[in-house]
Amino acid sequence: MTALIQTSYFVVAVLFILGLKAMASPVTAKRGIVWAGIGMVLATAITFATPGMQNFVLMIVAIVLGGGVAWYLGRVVKMTDMPQMVAIYNGMGGGAAAAIAALEFARGHVHGVVVTTLAVLGALIGSVAFSGSCIAFAKLQGIMKKAWRLPAQNAANLVLALVVLGLAIKLVMAGAASETGATGVVLDTTSLLAFFLISLLLGVVLTAPIGGADMPVVISLLNAFTGLAVGLEGYVLGNPALIIAGIVVGASGTLLTQLMSKSMNRPITNIIFAPITGEAQAGETITGTMKEASAMDAAAMMRFAQKVIIVPGYGMAVAGAQHKVWEMAKQLQEAGVEVKFAIHPVAGRMPGHMNVLLAEAGVPYDMIFDLEEINEEFSQTDVALVIGANDVVNPSARTDKSSPIYGMPILNVDHAQNVIVNKRGKGTGYSGIENALFYGENTRLLYGSAQQAIAEIIANIKTMQT
């Protein structure tokens, strides 16, 4: 039986790795999800056959309840709400890892320096991931509308980190004493409870001030935390499937976080300890006026252009306008216009948010381009249409050293001959940073929700068909 279990775990590991590799490409992503899913089902089945397992009824009830909720949410949650769902799913993984550690400590099954250290690290990281992800969910769902900062934010972060570190050291020392039989440090319930509560509070305090363009990076970071916590607790339980899954998720999440931080030209420490918030108004004074355009103006400019690049942002997502955008793009193609989509790595509210929405609408993968692939083409483009994107197209990131986003690579939308920006109002974007693009000589503003504005453009294009 032991050989069968170990062989099965090896198969699970292969399925996880192959699944992750397949997810690297939009063409094979669906296949990768299926492989990883089969691996997860196999890992769950092996768990039931593992010697020493108890409470089979409770395990089945938990799987049925959890699977039922996931199945229901998978059917009813809109694609535009995926960022908050990803955030809360991250949190559930981190919470589960922390709960494993709490249960093992309560049962007195954690002994020795190494095992106790891994259990404590997993509990700390899992707790931070859980509470931080809950805050991220509340922000993205609109439950928590403003960034919340303490008067001495970074000092509070440091104090909480030091306190929880002290408690963690005490727990490790107690674990070491239990192994050697030495007396002195004792694992008491009060310290254990304080460790978990302060760890949860640390996740809240770290995440509450973060918003705007930083949110996709934070979600990716919390995802990496969850993977790391699960891997550490897998070692504590001696479960290879948890170790492998945790390492795969933690490593991929860490790499993605680094890539996204590089895309913003901001160290991850700046994102956590000096986030861009709605209060961020620094930057040079922008001169000029914003010039308004009608849907008819926008339709005419694109209908008679040779090349149009569409830049989607969160405004398209929140309006659920991706299907209308694709309908408009097909109209332009039928009229002989070359159409491409340009996506910034941190566009939207989660990694790959825009890619998912465009794929759902049926936009072919070969029409979607990343920043590095398409940035040089804007200068040869007749019209760039920006739909609800803000910071990722702000020229101040190139020129204004006092801007909070200075140095962040952007899409060179302002290099196009004409720019149309669709936005809901005249205010600044979600981050609160004024956008120099809106005041450009070649820029026109098309106000209104993306759903309504694109529908009006489609109607006007139809009247121009010959």
mmCIF file of C-alpha atoms in Angstrom, residues 138-329:
data_model
loop_
_atom_site.group_PDB
_atom_site.id
_atom_site.type_symbol
_atom_site.label_atom_id
_atom_site.label_comp_id
_atom_site.label_asym_id
_atom_site.label_seq_id
_atom_site.Cartn_x
_atom_site.Cartn_y
_atom_site.Cartn_z
ATOM 1 C CA ALA A 138 -13.503 43.691 0.285
ATOM 2 C CA LYS A 139 -11.737 46.410 -1.725
ATOM 3 C CA LEU A 140 -12.375 44.824 -5.120
ATOM 4 C CA GLN A 141 -15.997 44.030 -4.246
ATOM 5 C CA GLY A 142 -16.605 47.655 -3.273
ATOM 6 C CA ILE A 143 -17.315 46.787 0.382
ATOM 7 C CA MET A 144 -14.240 48.739 1.476
ATOM 8 C CA LYS A 145 -14.225 51.857 -0.683
ATOM 9 C CA LYS A 146 -11.183 53.775 0.580
ATOM 10 C CA ALA A 147 -7.561 53.029 1.375
ATOM 11 C CA TRP A 148 -7.151 52.883 5.138
ATOM 12 C CA ARG A 149 -3.870 54.003 6.683
ATOM 13 C CA LEU A 150 -2.741 54.335 10.282
ATOM 14 C CA PRO A 151 -1.085 57.660 11.320
ATOM 15 C CA ALA A 152 2.266 55.841 11.635
ATOM 16 C CA GLN A 153 1.636 53.055 9.172
ATOM 17 C CA ASN A 154 5.150 51.682 8.701
ATOM 18 C CA ALA A 155 5.937 51.958 12.425
ATOM 19 C CA ALA A 156 2.769 49.952 13.192
ATOM 20 C CA ASN A 157 3.806 47.357 10.618
ATOM 21 C CA LEU A 158 7.237 47.072 12.245
ATOM 22 C CA VAL A 159 5.857 46.776 15.783
ATOM 23 C CA LEU A 160 3.377 44.072 14.797
ATOM 24 C CA ALA A 161 6.074 42.185 12.873
ATOM 25 C CA LEU A 162 8.454 42.290 15.845
ATOM 26 C CA VAL A 163 5.764 41.139 18.295
ATOM 27 C CA VAL A 164 4.707 38.226 16.101
ATOM 28 C CA LEU A 165 8.365 37.348 15.507
ATOM 29 C CA GLY A 166 8.960 37.231 19.268
ATOM 30 C CA LEU A 167 5.973 34.947 19.763
ATOM 31 C CA ALA A 168 7.157 32.764 16.870
ATOM 32 C CA ILE A 169 10.591 32.364 18.491
ATOM 33 C CA LYS A 170 8.910 31.397 21.752
ATOM 34 C CA LEU A 171 6.852 28.738 19.976
ATOM 35 C CA VAL A 172 9.954 27.309 18.275
ATOM 36 C CA MET A 173 11.821 27.199 21.588
ATOM 37 C CA ALA A 174 8.882 25.392 23.163
ATOM 38 C CA GLY A 175 8.899 22.893 20.298
ATOM 39 C CA ALA A 176 12.627 22.290 20.762
ATOM 40 C CA ALA A 177 12.181 21.776 24.521
ATOM 41 C CA SER A 178 9.401 19.245 23.929
ATOM 42 C CA GLU A 179 11.785 17.186 21.784
ATOM 43 C CA THR A 180 14.677 17.112 24.236
ATOM 44 C CA GLY A 181 12.555 16.939 27.364
ATOM 45 C CA ALA A 182 14.164 20.102 28.682
ATOM 46 C CA THR A 183 12.228 22.400 30.964
ATOM 47 C CA GLY A 184 11.932 26.149 30.650
ATOM 48 C CA VAL A 185 9.948 27.428 27.698
ATOM 49 C CA VAL A 186 6.413 26.013 27.658
ATOM 50 C CA LEU A 187 3.927 26.192 24.804
ATOM 51 C CA ASP A 188 1.010 27.963 26.452
ATOM 52 C CA THR A 189 -2.417 28.612 24.938
ATOM 53 C CA THR A 190 -2.236 32.371 25.464
ATOM 54 C CA SER A 191 0.962 32.763 23.414
ATOM 55 C CA LEU A 192 -0.384 30.504 20.686
ATOM 56 C CA LEU A 193 -3.657 32.432 20.474
ATOM 57 C CA ALA A 194 -1.837 35.795 20.492
ATOM 58 C CA PHE A 195 0.476 34.573 17.705
ATOM 59 C CA PHE A 196 -2.423 33.747 15.402
ATOM 60 C CA LEU A 197 -4.435 36.888 16.213
ATOM 61 C CA ILE A 198 -1.488 39.232 15.637
ATOM 62 C CA SER A 199 -0.559 37.393 12.436
ATOM 63 C CA LEU A 200 -4.104 37.959 11.154
ATOM 64 C CA LEU A 201 -3.951 41.611 12.208
ATOM 65 C CA LEU A 202 -0.632 42.020 10.385
ATOM 66 C CA GLY A 203 -2.268 40.865 7.130
ATOM 67 C CA VAL A 204 -5.042 43.435 7.590
ATOM 68 C CA VAL A 205 -2.694 46.326 8.402
ATOM 69 C CA LEU A 206 -0.367 45.528 5.488
ATOM 70 C CA THR A 207 -3.117 45.257 2.865
ATOM 71 C CA ALA A 208 -5.583 47.953 3.928
ATOM 72 C CA PRO A 209 -3.556 50.931 2.548
ATOM 73 C CA ILE A 210 -2.946 49.297 -0.842
ATOM 74 C CA GLY A 211 -5.107 49.958 -3.877
ATOM 75 C CA GLY A 212 -5.088 51.263 -7.414
ATOM 76 C CA ALA A 213 -2.395 49.992 -9.741
ATOM 77 C CA ASP A 214 -0.726 48.093 -6.893
ATOM 78 C CA MET A 215 -3.614 45.698 -6.372
ATOM 79 C CA PRO A 216 -2.737 43.137 -9.127
ATOM 80 C CA VAL A 217 0.773 42.812 -7.692
ATOM 81 C CA VAL A 218 -0.559 42.356 -4.159
ATOM 82 C CA ILE A 219 -2.970 39.624 -5.270
ATOM 83 C CA SER A 220 -0.096 37.825 -6.969
ATOM 84 C CA LEU A 221 2.058 38.205 -3.836
ATOM 85 C CA LEU A 222 -0.695 36.834 -1.575
ATOM 86 C CA ASN A 223 -1.060 33.912 -3.986
ATOM 87 C CA ALA A 224 2.658 33.197 -3.578
ATOM 88 C CA PHE A 225 2.263 33.415 0.222
ATOM 89 C CA THR A 226 -0.558 30.876 0.129
ATOM 90 C CA GLY A 227 1.522 28.429 -1.905
ATOM 91 C CA LEU A 228 4.474 28.794 0.450
ATOM 92 C CA ALA A 229 2.285 28.295 3.539
ATOM 93 C CA VAL A 230 0.672 25.174 2.060
ATOM 94 C CA GLY A 231 4.092 23.737 1.171
ATOM 95 C CA LEU A 232 5.426 24.313 4.706
ATOM 96 C CA GLU A 233 2.391 22.705 6.338
ATOM 97 C CA GLY A 234 2.681 19.811 3.873
ATOM 98 C CA TYR A 235 6.118 19.133 5.336
ATOM 99 C CA VAL A 236 4.671 19.249 8.862
ATOM 100 C CA LEU A 237 2.020 16.676 7.906
ATOM 101 C CA GLY A 238 4.454 14.623 5.814
ATOM 102 C CA ASN A 239 2.156 14.942 2.792
ATOM 103 C CA PRO A 240 4.048 15.029 -0.559
ATOM 104 C CA ALA A 241 1.027 16.312 -2.505
ATOM 105 C CA LEU A 242 0.755 19.414 -0.312
ATOM 106 C CA ILE A 243 4.509 20.004 -0.506
ATOM 107 C CA ILE A 244 4.562 19.760 -4.318
ATOM 108 C CA ALA A 245 1.407 21.836 -4.853
ATOM 109 C CA GLY A 246 2.629 24.457 -2.407
ATOM 110 C CA ILE A 247 6.054 24.730 -4.022
ATOM 111 C CA VAL A 248 4.570 24.983 -7.516
ATOM 112 C CA VAL A 249 2.077 27.696 -6.504
ATOM 113 C CA GLY A 250 4.573 29.548 -4.341
ATOM 114 C CA ALA A 251 7.320 29.566 -6.973
ATOM 115 C CA SER A 252 5.032 30.582 -9.848
ATOM 116 C CA GLY A 253 3.390 33.268 -7.710
ATOM 117 C CA THR A 254 6.769 34.650 -6.679
ATOM 118 C CA LEU A 255 8.012 34.802 -10.281
ATOM 119 C CA LEU A 256 4.789 36.470 -11.422
ATOM 120 C CA THR A 257 5.046 39.009 -8.601
ATOM 121 C CA GLN A 258 8.621 39.848 -9.606
ATOM 122 C CA LEU A 259 7.625 40.253 -13.257
ATOM 123 C CA MET A 260 4.726 42.537 -12.365
ATOM 124 C CA SER A 261 6.865 44.627 -10.031
ATOM 125 C CA LYS A 262 9.392 44.998 -12.855
ATOM 126 C CA SER A 263 6.571 46.037 -15.187
ATOM 127 C CA MET A 264 5.710 48.847 -12.770
ATOM 128 C CA ASN A 265 9.379 49.660 -12.128
ATOM 129 C CA ARG A 266 8.579 49.539 -8.420
ATOM 130 C CA PRO A 267 10.262 47.273 -5.853
ATOM 131 C CA ILE A 268 7.832 45.062 -3.981
ATOM 132 C CA THR A 269 8.879 46.837 -0.765
ATOM 133 C CA ASN A 270 7.608 50.132 -2.214
ATOM 134 C CA ILE A 271 4.305 48.542 -3.159
ATOM 135 C CA ILE A 272 3.793 47.285 0.401
ATOM 136 C CA PHE A 273 5.282 50.144 2.426
ATOM 137 C CA ALA A 274 4.706 53.135 0.082
ATOM 138 C CA PRO A 275 1.580 52.239 -1.895
ATOM 139 C CA ILE A 276 -0.080 54.468 -4.464
ATOM 140 C CA THR A 277 -3.346 55.561 -2.903
ATOM 141 C CA GLY A 278 -6.234 57.836 -3.728
ATOM 142 C CA GLU A 279 -4.420 60.578 -1.830
ATOM 143 C CA ALA A 280 -1.459 60.458 -4.198
ATOM 144 C CA GLN A 281 -1.612 63.793 -5.974
ATOM 145 C CA ALA A 282 2.085 64.538 -6.374
ATOM 146 C CA GLY A 283 3.427 65.526 -9.755
ATOM 147 C CA GLU A 284 3.943 68.521 -11.985
ATOM 148 C CA THR A 285 1.011 70.763 -12.876
ATOM 149 C CA ILE A 286 -0.510 69.681 -16.168
ATOM 150 C CA THR A 287 -1.511 72.420 -18.579
ATOM 151 C CA GLY A 288 -4.014 72.285 -21.421
ATOM 152 C CA THR A 289 -7.654 71.401 -21.693
ATOM 153 C CA MET A 290 -9.549 68.187 -22.102
ATOM 154 C CA LYS A 291 -11.371 68.090 -25.453
ATOM 155 C CA GLU A 292 -14.576 66.103 -25.716
ATOM 156 C CA ALA A 293 -15.596 63.897 -28.637
ATOM 157 C CA SER A 294 -18.926 62.299 -29.501
ATOM 158 C CA ALA A 295 -19.540 58.674 -30.375
ATOM 159 C CA MET A 296 -20.026 59.784 -33.992
ATOM 160 C CA ASP A 297 -16.585 61.458 -33.959
ATOM 161 C CA ALA A 298 -14.965 58.324 -32.564
ATOM 162 C CA ALA A 299 -16.774 56.084 -35.075
ATOM 163 C CA ALA A 300 -15.687 58.221 -38.023
ATOM 164 C CA MET A 301 -12.058 58.403 -36.887
ATOM 165 C CA MET A 302 -11.784 54.626 -36.554
ATOM 166 C CA ARG A 303 -13.952 53.669 -39.542
ATOM 167 C CA PHE A 304 -11.733 55.605 -41.941
ATOM 168 C CA ALA A 305 -8.420 54.738 -40.267
ATOM 169 C CA GLN A 306 -5.934 52.207 -41.569
ATOM 170 C CA LYS A 307 -4.834 50.975 -38.179
ATOM 171 C CA VAL A 308 -6.506 51.040 -34.742
ATOM 172 C CA ILE A 309 -5.058 49.772 -31.436
ATOM 173 C CA ILE A 310 -7.510 49.155 -28.602
ATOM 174 C CA VAL A 311 -6.206 49.422 -25.005
ATOM 175 C CA PRO A 312 -8.642 47.838 -22.517
ATOM 176 C CA GLY A 313 -8.638 48.660 -18.814
ATOM 177 C CA TYR A 314 -10.734 48.180 -15.711
ATOM 178 C CA GLY A 315 -13.417 50.523 -17.128
ATOM 179 C CA MET A 316 -14.161 47.931 -19.795
ATOM 180 C CA ALA A 317 -14.268 45.186 -17.167
ATOM 181 C CA VAL A 318 -16.577 46.980 -14.756
ATOM 182 C CA ALA A 319 -18.977 47.831 -17.609
ATOM 183 C CA GLY A 320 -18.838 44.273 -18.964
ATOM 184 C CA ALA A 321 -18.213 45.765 -22.404
ATOM 185 C CA GLN A 322 -15.763 43.182 -23.777
ATOM 186 C CA HIS A 323 -18.371 41.626 -26.104
ATOM 187 C CA LYS A 324 -19.331 45.045 -27.490
ATOM 188 C CA VAL A 325 -15.662 45.895 -27.992
ATOM 189 C CA TRP A 326 -15.098 42.702 -29.976
ATOM 190 C CA GLU A 327 -18.244 43.389 -32.047
ATOM 191 C CA MET A 328 -16.875 46.859 -32.856
ATOM 192 C CA ALA A 329 -13.454 45.442 -33.732
#
